[in-house]
Short mmCIF file of C-alpha atoms and ligand atoms in Angstrom, two decimals:
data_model
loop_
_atom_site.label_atom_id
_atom_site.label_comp_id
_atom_site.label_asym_id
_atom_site.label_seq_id
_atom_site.Cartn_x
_atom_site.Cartn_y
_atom_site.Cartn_z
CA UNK A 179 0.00 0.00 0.00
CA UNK A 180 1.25 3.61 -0.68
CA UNK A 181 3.06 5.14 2.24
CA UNK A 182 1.08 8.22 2.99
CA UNK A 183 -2.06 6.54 2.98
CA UNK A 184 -3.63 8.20 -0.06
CA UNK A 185 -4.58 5.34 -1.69
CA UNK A 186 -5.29 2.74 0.58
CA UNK A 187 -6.57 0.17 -2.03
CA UNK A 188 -3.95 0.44 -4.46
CA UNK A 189 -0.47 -1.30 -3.89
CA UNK A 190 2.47 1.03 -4.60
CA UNK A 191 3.51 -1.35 -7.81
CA UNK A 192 0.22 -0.72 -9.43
CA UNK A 193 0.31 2.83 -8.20
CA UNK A 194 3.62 3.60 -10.08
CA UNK A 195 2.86 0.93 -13.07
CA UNK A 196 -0.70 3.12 -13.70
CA UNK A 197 1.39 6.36 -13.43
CA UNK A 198 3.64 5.18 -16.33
CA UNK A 199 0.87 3.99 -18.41
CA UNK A 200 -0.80 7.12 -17.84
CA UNK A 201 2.66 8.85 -18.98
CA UNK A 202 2.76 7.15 -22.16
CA UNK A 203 -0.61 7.73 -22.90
CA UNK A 204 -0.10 11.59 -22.65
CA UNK A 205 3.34 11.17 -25.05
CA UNK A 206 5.45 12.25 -21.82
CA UNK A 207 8.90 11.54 -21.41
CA UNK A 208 10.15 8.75 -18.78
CA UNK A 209 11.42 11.07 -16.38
CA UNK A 210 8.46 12.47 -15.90
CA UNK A 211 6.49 9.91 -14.26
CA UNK A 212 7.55 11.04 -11.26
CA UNK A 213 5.66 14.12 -11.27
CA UNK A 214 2.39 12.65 -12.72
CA UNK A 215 3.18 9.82 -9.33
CA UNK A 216 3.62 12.92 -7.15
CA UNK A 217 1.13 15.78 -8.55
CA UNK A 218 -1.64 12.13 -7.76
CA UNK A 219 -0.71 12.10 -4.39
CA UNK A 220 -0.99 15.70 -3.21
CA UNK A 221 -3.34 15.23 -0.68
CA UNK A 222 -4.20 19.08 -0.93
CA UNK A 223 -4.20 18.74 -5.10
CA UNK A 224 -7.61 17.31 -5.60
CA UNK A 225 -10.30 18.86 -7.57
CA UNK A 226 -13.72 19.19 -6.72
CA UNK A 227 -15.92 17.05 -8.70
CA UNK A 228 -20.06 16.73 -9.42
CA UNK A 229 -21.33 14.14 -11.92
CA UNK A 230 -24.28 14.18 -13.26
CA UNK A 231 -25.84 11.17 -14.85
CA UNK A 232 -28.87 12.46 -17.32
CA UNK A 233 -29.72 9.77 -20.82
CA UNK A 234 -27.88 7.04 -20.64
CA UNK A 235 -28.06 3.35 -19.55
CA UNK A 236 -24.71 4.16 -16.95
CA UNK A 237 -22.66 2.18 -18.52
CA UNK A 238 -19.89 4.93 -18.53
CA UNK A 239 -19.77 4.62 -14.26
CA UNK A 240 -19.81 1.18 -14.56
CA UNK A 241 -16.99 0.24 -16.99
CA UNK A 242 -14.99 3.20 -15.18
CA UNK A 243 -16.55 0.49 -11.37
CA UNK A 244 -16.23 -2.41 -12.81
CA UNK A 245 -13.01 -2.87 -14.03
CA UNK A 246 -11.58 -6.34 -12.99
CA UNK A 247 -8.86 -4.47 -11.17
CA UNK A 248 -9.93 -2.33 -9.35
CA UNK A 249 -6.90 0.10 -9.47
CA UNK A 250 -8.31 2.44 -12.17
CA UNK A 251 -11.53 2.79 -10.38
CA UNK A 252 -10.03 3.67 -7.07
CA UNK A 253 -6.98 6.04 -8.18
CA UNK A 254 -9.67 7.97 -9.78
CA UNK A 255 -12.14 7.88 -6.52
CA UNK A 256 -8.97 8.92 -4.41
CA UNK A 257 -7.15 11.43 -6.46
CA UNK A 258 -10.51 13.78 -6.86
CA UNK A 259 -13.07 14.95 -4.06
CA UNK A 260 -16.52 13.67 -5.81
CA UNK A 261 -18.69 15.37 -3.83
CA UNK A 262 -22.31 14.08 -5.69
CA UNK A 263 -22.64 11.25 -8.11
CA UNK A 264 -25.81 10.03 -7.80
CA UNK A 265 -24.71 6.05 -8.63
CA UNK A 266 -22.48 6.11 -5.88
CA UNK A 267 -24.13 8.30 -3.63
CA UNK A 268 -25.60 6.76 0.13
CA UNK A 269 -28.08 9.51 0.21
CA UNK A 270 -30.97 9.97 -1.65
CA UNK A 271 -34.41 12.30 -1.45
CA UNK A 272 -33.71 15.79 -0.12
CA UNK A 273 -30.49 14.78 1.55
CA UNK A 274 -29.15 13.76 -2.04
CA UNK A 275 -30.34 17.33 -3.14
CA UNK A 276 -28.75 19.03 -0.51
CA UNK A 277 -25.85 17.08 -0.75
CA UNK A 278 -25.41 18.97 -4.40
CA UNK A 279 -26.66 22.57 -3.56
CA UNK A 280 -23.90 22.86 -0.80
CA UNK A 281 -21.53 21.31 -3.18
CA UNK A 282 -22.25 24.08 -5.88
CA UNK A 283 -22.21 26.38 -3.50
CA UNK A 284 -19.06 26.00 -1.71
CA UNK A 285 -17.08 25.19 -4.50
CA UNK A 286 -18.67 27.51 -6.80
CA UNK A 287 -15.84 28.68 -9.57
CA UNK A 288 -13.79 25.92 -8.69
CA UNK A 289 -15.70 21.94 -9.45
CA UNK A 290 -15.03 20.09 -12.39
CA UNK A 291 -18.55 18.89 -13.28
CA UNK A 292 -18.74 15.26 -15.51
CA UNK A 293 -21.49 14.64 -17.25
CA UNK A 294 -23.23 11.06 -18.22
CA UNK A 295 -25.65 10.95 -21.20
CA UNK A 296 -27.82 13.14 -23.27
CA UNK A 297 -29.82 16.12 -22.75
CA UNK A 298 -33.37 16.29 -24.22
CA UNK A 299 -34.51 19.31 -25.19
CA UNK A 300 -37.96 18.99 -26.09
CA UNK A 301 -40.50 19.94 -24.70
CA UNK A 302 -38.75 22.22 -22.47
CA UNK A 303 -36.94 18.88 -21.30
CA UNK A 304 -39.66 17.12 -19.49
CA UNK A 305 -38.28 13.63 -21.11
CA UNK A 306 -35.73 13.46 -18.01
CA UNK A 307 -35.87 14.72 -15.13
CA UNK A 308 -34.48 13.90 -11.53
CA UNK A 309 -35.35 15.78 -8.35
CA UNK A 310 -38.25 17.16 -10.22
CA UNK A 311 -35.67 19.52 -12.04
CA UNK A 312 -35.39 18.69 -15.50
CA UNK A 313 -32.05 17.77 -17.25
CA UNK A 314 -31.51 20.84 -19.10
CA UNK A 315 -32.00 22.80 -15.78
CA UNK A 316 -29.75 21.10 -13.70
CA UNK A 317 -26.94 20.81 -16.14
CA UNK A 318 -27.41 24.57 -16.90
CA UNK A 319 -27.28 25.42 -13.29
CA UNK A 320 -24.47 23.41 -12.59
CA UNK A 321 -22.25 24.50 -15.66
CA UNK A 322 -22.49 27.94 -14.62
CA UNK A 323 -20.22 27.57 -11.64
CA UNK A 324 -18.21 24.99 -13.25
CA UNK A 325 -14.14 25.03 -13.94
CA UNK A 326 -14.54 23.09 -17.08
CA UNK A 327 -16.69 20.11 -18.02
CA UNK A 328 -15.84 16.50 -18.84
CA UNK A 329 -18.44 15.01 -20.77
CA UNK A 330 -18.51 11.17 -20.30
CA UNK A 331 -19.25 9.08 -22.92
CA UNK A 332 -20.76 9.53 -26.49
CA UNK A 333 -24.35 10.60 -25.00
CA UNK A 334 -23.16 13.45 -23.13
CA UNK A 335 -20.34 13.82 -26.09
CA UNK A 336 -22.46 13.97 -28.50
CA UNK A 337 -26.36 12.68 -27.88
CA UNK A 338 -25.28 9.11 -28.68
CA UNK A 339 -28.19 6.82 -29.03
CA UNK A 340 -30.53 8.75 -27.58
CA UNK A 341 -29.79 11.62 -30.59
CA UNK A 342 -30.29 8.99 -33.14
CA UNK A 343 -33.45 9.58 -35.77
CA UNK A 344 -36.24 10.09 -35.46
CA UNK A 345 -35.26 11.82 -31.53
CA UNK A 346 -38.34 11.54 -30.02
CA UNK A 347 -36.89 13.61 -27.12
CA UNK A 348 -34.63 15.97 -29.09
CA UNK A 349 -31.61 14.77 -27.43
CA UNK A 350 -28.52 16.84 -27.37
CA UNK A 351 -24.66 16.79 -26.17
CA UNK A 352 -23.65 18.74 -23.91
CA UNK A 353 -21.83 21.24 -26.47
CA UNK A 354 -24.92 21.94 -28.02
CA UNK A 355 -26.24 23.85 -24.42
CA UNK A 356 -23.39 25.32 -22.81
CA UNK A 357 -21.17 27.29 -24.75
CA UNK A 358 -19.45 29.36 -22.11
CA UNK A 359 -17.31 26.91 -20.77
CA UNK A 360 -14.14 24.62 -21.44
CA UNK A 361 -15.93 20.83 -22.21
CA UNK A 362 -13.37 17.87 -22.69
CA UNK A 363 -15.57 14.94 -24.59
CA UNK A 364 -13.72 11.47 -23.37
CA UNK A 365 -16.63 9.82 -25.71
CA UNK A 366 -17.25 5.90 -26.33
CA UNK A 367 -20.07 3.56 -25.31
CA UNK A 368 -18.69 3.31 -22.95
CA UNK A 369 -15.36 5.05 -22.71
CA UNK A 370 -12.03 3.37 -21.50
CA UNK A 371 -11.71 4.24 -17.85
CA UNK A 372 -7.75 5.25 -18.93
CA UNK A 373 -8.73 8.01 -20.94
CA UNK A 374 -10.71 9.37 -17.86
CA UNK A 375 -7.99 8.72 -16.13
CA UNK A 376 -5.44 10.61 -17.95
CA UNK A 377 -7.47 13.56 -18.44
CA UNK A 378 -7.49 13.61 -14.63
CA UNK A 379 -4.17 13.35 -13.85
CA UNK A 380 -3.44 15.76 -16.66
CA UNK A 381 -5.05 18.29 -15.10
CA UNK A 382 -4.04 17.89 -11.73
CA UNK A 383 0.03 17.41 -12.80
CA UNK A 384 -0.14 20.82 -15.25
CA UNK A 385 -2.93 22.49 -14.06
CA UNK A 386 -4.64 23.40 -17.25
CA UNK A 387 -6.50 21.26 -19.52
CA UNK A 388 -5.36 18.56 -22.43
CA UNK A 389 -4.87 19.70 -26.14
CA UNK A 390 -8.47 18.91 -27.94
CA UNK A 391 -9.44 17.88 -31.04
CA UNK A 392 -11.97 19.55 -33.67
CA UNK A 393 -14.77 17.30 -31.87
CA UNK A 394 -13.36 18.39 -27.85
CA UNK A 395 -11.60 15.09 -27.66
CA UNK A 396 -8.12 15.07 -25.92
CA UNK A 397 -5.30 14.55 -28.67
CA UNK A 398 -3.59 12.29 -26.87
CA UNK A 399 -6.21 9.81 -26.31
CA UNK A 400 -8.36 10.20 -30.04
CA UNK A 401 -5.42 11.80 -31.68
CA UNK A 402 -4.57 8.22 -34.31
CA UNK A 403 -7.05 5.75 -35.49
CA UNK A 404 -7.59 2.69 -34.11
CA UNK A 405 -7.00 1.21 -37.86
CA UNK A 406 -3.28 2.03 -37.41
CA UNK A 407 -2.48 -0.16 -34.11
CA UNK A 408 -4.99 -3.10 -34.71
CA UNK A 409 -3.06 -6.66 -34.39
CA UNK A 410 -5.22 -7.16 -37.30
CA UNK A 411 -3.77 -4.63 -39.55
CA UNK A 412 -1.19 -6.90 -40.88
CA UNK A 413 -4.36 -8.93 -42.65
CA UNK A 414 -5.66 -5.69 -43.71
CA UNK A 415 -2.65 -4.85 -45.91
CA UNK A 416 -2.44 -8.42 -46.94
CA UNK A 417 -5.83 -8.70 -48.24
CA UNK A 418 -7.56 -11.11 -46.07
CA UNK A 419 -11.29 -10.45 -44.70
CA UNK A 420 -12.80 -12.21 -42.49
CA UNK A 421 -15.95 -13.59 -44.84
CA UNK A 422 -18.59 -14.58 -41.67
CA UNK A 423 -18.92 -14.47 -38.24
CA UNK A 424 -17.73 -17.54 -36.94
CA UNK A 425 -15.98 -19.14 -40.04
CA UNK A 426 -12.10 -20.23 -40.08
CA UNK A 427 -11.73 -16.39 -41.57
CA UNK A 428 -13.01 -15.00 -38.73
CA UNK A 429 -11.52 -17.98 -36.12
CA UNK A 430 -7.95 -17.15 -38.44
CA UNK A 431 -8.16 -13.60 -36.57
CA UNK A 432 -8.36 -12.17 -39.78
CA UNK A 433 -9.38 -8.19 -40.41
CA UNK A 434 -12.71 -7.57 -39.82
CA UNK A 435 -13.18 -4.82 -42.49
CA UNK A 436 -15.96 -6.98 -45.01
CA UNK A 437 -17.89 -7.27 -41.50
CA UNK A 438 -18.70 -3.71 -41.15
CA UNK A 439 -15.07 -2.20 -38.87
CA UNK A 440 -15.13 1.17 -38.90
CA UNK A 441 -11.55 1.35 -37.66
CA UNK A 442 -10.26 2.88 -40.46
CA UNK A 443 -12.44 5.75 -39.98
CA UNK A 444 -12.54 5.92 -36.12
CA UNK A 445 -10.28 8.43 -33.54
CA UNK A 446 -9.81 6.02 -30.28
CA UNK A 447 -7.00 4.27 -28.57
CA UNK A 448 -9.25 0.96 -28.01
CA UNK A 449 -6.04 -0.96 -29.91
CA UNK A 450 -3.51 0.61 -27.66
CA UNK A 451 -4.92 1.14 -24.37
CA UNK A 452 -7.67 -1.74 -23.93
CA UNK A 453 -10.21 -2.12 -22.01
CA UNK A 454 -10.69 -4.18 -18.77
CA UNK A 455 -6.87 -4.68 -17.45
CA UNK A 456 -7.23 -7.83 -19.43
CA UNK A 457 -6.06 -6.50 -22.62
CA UNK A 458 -9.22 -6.94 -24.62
CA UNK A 459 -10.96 -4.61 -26.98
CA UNK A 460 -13.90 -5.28 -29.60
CA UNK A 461 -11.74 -5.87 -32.60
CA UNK A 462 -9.35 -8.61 -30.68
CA UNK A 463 -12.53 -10.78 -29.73
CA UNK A 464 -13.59 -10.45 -33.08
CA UNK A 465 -16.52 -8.08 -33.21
CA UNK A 466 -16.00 -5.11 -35.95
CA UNK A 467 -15.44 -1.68 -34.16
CA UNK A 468 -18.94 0.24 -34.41
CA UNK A 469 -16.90 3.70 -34.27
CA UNK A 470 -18.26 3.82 -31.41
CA UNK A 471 -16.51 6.99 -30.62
CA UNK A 472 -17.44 8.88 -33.66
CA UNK A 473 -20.38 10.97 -33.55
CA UNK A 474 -20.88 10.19 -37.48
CA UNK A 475 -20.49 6.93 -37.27
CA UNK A 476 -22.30 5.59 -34.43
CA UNK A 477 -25.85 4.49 -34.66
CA UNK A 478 -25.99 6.36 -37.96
CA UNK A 479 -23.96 3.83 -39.71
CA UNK A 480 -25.45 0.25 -40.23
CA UNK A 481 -23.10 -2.51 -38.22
CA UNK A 482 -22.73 -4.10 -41.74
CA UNK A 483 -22.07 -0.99 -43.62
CA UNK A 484 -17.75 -0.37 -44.61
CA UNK A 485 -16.56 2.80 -44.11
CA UNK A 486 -14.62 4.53 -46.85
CA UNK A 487 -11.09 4.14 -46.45
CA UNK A 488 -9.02 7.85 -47.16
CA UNK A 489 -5.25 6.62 -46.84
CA UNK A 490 -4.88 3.07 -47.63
CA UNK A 491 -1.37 1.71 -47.17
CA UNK A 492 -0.51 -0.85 -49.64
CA UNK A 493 1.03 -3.65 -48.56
CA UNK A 494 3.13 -3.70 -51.70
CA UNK A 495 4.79 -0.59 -50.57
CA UNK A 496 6.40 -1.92 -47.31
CA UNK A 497 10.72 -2.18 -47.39
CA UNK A 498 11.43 -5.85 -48.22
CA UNK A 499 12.64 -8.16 -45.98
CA UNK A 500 14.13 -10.33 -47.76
CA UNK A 501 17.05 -8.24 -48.53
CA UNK A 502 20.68 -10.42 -49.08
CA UNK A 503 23.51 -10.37 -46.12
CA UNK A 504 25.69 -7.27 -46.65
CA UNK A 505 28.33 -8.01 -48.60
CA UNK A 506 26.71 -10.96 -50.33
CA UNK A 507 24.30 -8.91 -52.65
CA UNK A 508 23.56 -5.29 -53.58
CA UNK A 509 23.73 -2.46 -50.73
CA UNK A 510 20.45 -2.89 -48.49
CA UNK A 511 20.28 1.16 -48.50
CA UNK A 512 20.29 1.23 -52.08
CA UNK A 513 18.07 -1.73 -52.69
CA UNK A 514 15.35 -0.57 -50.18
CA UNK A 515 15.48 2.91 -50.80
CA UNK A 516 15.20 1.73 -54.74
CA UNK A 517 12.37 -0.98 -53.51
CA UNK A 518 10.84 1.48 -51.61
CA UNK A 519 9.87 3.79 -54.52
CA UNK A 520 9.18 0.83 -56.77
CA UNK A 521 7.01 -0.45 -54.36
CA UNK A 522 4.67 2.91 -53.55
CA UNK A 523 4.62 2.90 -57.41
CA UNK A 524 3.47 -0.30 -57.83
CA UNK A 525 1.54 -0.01 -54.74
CA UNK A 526 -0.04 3.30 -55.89
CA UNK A 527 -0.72 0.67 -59.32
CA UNK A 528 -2.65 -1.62 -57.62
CA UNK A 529 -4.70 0.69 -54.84
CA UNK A 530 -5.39 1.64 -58.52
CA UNK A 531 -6.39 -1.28 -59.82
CA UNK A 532 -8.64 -1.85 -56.58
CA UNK A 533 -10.15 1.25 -57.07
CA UNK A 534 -9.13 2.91 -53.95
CA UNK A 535 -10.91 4.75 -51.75
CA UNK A 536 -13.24 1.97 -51.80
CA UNK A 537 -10.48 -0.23 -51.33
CA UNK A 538 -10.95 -3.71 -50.30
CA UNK A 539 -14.74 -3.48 -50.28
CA UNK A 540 -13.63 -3.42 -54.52
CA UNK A 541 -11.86 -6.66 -54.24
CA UNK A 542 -12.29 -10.37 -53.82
CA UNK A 543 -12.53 -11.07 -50.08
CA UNK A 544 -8.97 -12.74 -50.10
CA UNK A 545 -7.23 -11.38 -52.64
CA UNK A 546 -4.12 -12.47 -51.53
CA UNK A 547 -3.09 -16.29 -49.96
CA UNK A 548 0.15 -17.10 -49.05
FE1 LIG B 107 -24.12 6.58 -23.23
FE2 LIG B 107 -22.97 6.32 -20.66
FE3 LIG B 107 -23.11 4.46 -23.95
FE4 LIG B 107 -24.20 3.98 -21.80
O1 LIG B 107 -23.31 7.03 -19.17
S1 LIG B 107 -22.09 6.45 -23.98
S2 LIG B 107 -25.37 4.67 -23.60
S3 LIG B 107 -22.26 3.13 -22.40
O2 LIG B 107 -23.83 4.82 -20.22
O3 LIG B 107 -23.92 7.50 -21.68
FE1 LIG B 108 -8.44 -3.82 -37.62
FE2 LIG B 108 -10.82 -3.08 -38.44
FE3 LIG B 108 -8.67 -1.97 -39.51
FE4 LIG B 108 -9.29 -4.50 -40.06
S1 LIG B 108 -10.48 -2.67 -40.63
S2 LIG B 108 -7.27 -3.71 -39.53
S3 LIG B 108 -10.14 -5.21 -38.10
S4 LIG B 108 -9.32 -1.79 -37.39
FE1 LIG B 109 -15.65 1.76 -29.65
FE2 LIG B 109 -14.49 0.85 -31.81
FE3 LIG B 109 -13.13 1.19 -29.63
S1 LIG B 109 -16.52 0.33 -31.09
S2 LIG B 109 -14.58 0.72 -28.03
S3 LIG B 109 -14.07 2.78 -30.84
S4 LIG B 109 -12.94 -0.47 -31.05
#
């Protein structure tokens, strides 16, 4: 267990292992680990924070609970004061809603407020409603003494399913209400607890908030596609789909593209940092990414639907590997640098051929066997 006491759940190996996970994640150097490790456990460092849960099936609180370590969950819980969260609340009734007036009160100017799920708008909002107040109120009560915003998830991100045609209850992300304050979108249904994490402990080691995307996302977290780290990339390039669920395509771990992955056209870390400590995400257990973190994308796109693919990288246009020991054959430099251009020329040829941008979805659905 940590020394100081500050996190009495988490062992000091898992403390400092999280801490340089969390470094990588934010692109930091080595050396500074040690101030992420230390700015966590400044007992008089920790931010002020309400959560709101509005449209949404809570999923976001309980992959962030649930986790089958329970280190994520708990660095988080210690390293901020949540003052109201009404999942993990004891109180309820009027104590609950006193519990959240003082809070605003006293830390008026200075609370990070999270939101969960979508707003609805309708109908003056009467389609959710908690305390008898109605979403749109409380969130635009609450923002108005707010520090910045983190909006959890793609329903507070961005309306998620809730937003989805025909909106029956004119659902809304956050964004699209308050405009007068900094809002951080971690989205994804639900979102990887790390990326909460990280924004956290970003803020608390700098004291200001992450770099964001066009779409509020933190760079370092939605900043690549997921397309470019999957393990099944290397099928991808190669040309072999996976034909059906469940066939030796699929069993053969091969891409998942013909299925309906939107990985090519989704901003996530899913293939870097996954989900669950156990190193899982969709694509690895063989379910086609849903882009689940992509306002476009999700629930507007059919599962089976491919996404059009902008910057294909042929596998023709890789270095080869099969170069001859030096000394035995021409110079490797010269022979890859020469390969190298011969390749993206023939490459460029073939993505040609294929019709590129559609890409694959052109070809047959193993167009290349060893
Ligand atoms: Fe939405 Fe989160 Fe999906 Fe569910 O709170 S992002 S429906 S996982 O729960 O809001
Ligand atoms: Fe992975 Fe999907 Fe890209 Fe295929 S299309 S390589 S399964 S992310
Ligand atoms: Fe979501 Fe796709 Fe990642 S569905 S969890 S963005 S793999």
């Amino acid at each position: 267990m940590i020394k100081d006491g500050l996190f009495p759940d988490v062992s000091r190996r898992d403390f400092i292992k999280t801490c340089v996970t969390v470094s990588a994640m934010l692109g930091l150097p080595f050396g500074m680990v040690s101030k992420v490790a230390a700015a966590a456990r400044k007992s008089d460092n920790r931010p002020a924070v309400i959560w709101l849960h509005f449209q949404e099936c809570t999923g976001c609180s309980e992959s962030l609970l649930r986790s089958t370590h329970p280190t994520v969950s708990n660095l988080i819980l210690d390293m901020i004061s949540l003052d109201y969260h009404e999942t993990l609340m004891a109180g309820s009734g009027h104590q609950a809603e006193k519990a959240l007036h003082d809070s605003l009160l006293a830390n008026k100017g200075n609370y990070i407020l999270v939101v969960e799920g979508a707003i609805p708008t309708k109908d003056d909002g009467v389609y959710c409603k908690v305390g008898g107040r109605t979403a749109l109120d409380s969130l635009t009560k609450a923002a108005e003494g707010a520090l910045a915003i983190i909006a959890m998830g793609t329903c507070a991100g961005y309306g998620g399913i809730q937003s989805v045609g025909p909106n029956p209850t004119g659902a809304v992300g956050v964004r699209d209400i308050v405009k007068d304050k900094p809002i951080i979108n971690i989205p994804g249904c639900p979102p990887n607890p790390y990326n909460f994490l990280s924004t956290v402990l970003y803020y608390i080691t700098f004291q200001k908030l992450p770099e964001l995307d066009q779409l509020g996302r933190p760079k370092f977290a939605y900043g690549r596609k997921i397309h470019e780290h999957c393990e099944r990339r290397p099928h991808f390039d190669a040309g072999r789909f996976a034909k059906s669920f469940g066939d030796p395509t699929h069993a053969e771990g091969y891409c998942l593209y013909k299925l309906g992955c939107k990985g090519p056209a989704t901003y996530a870390n899913c293939s870097v940092q996954r989900f669950n400590d156990v190193g899982v995400w969709p694509v690895s257990i063989g379910h086609p990414c849903i882009g689940c973190t992509e306002p476009d994308i999700l629930f507007k796109t059919a599962i089976a639907d491919k996404v059009q693919i902008h910057e294909p990288t042929p596998f023709d246009s890789y270095a080869p590997v099969d170069l001859k020991e030096k000394g035995k054959g021409p110079d490797p430099l010269t022979t890859g640098v020469i390969g190298l251009a011969a390749g993206a020329a023939i490459g460029a040829g073939v993505m040609m051929a294929r019709k590129l941008p559609d890409g694959p979805d052109k070809g047959d659905d193993h167009e290349k066997t060893e």
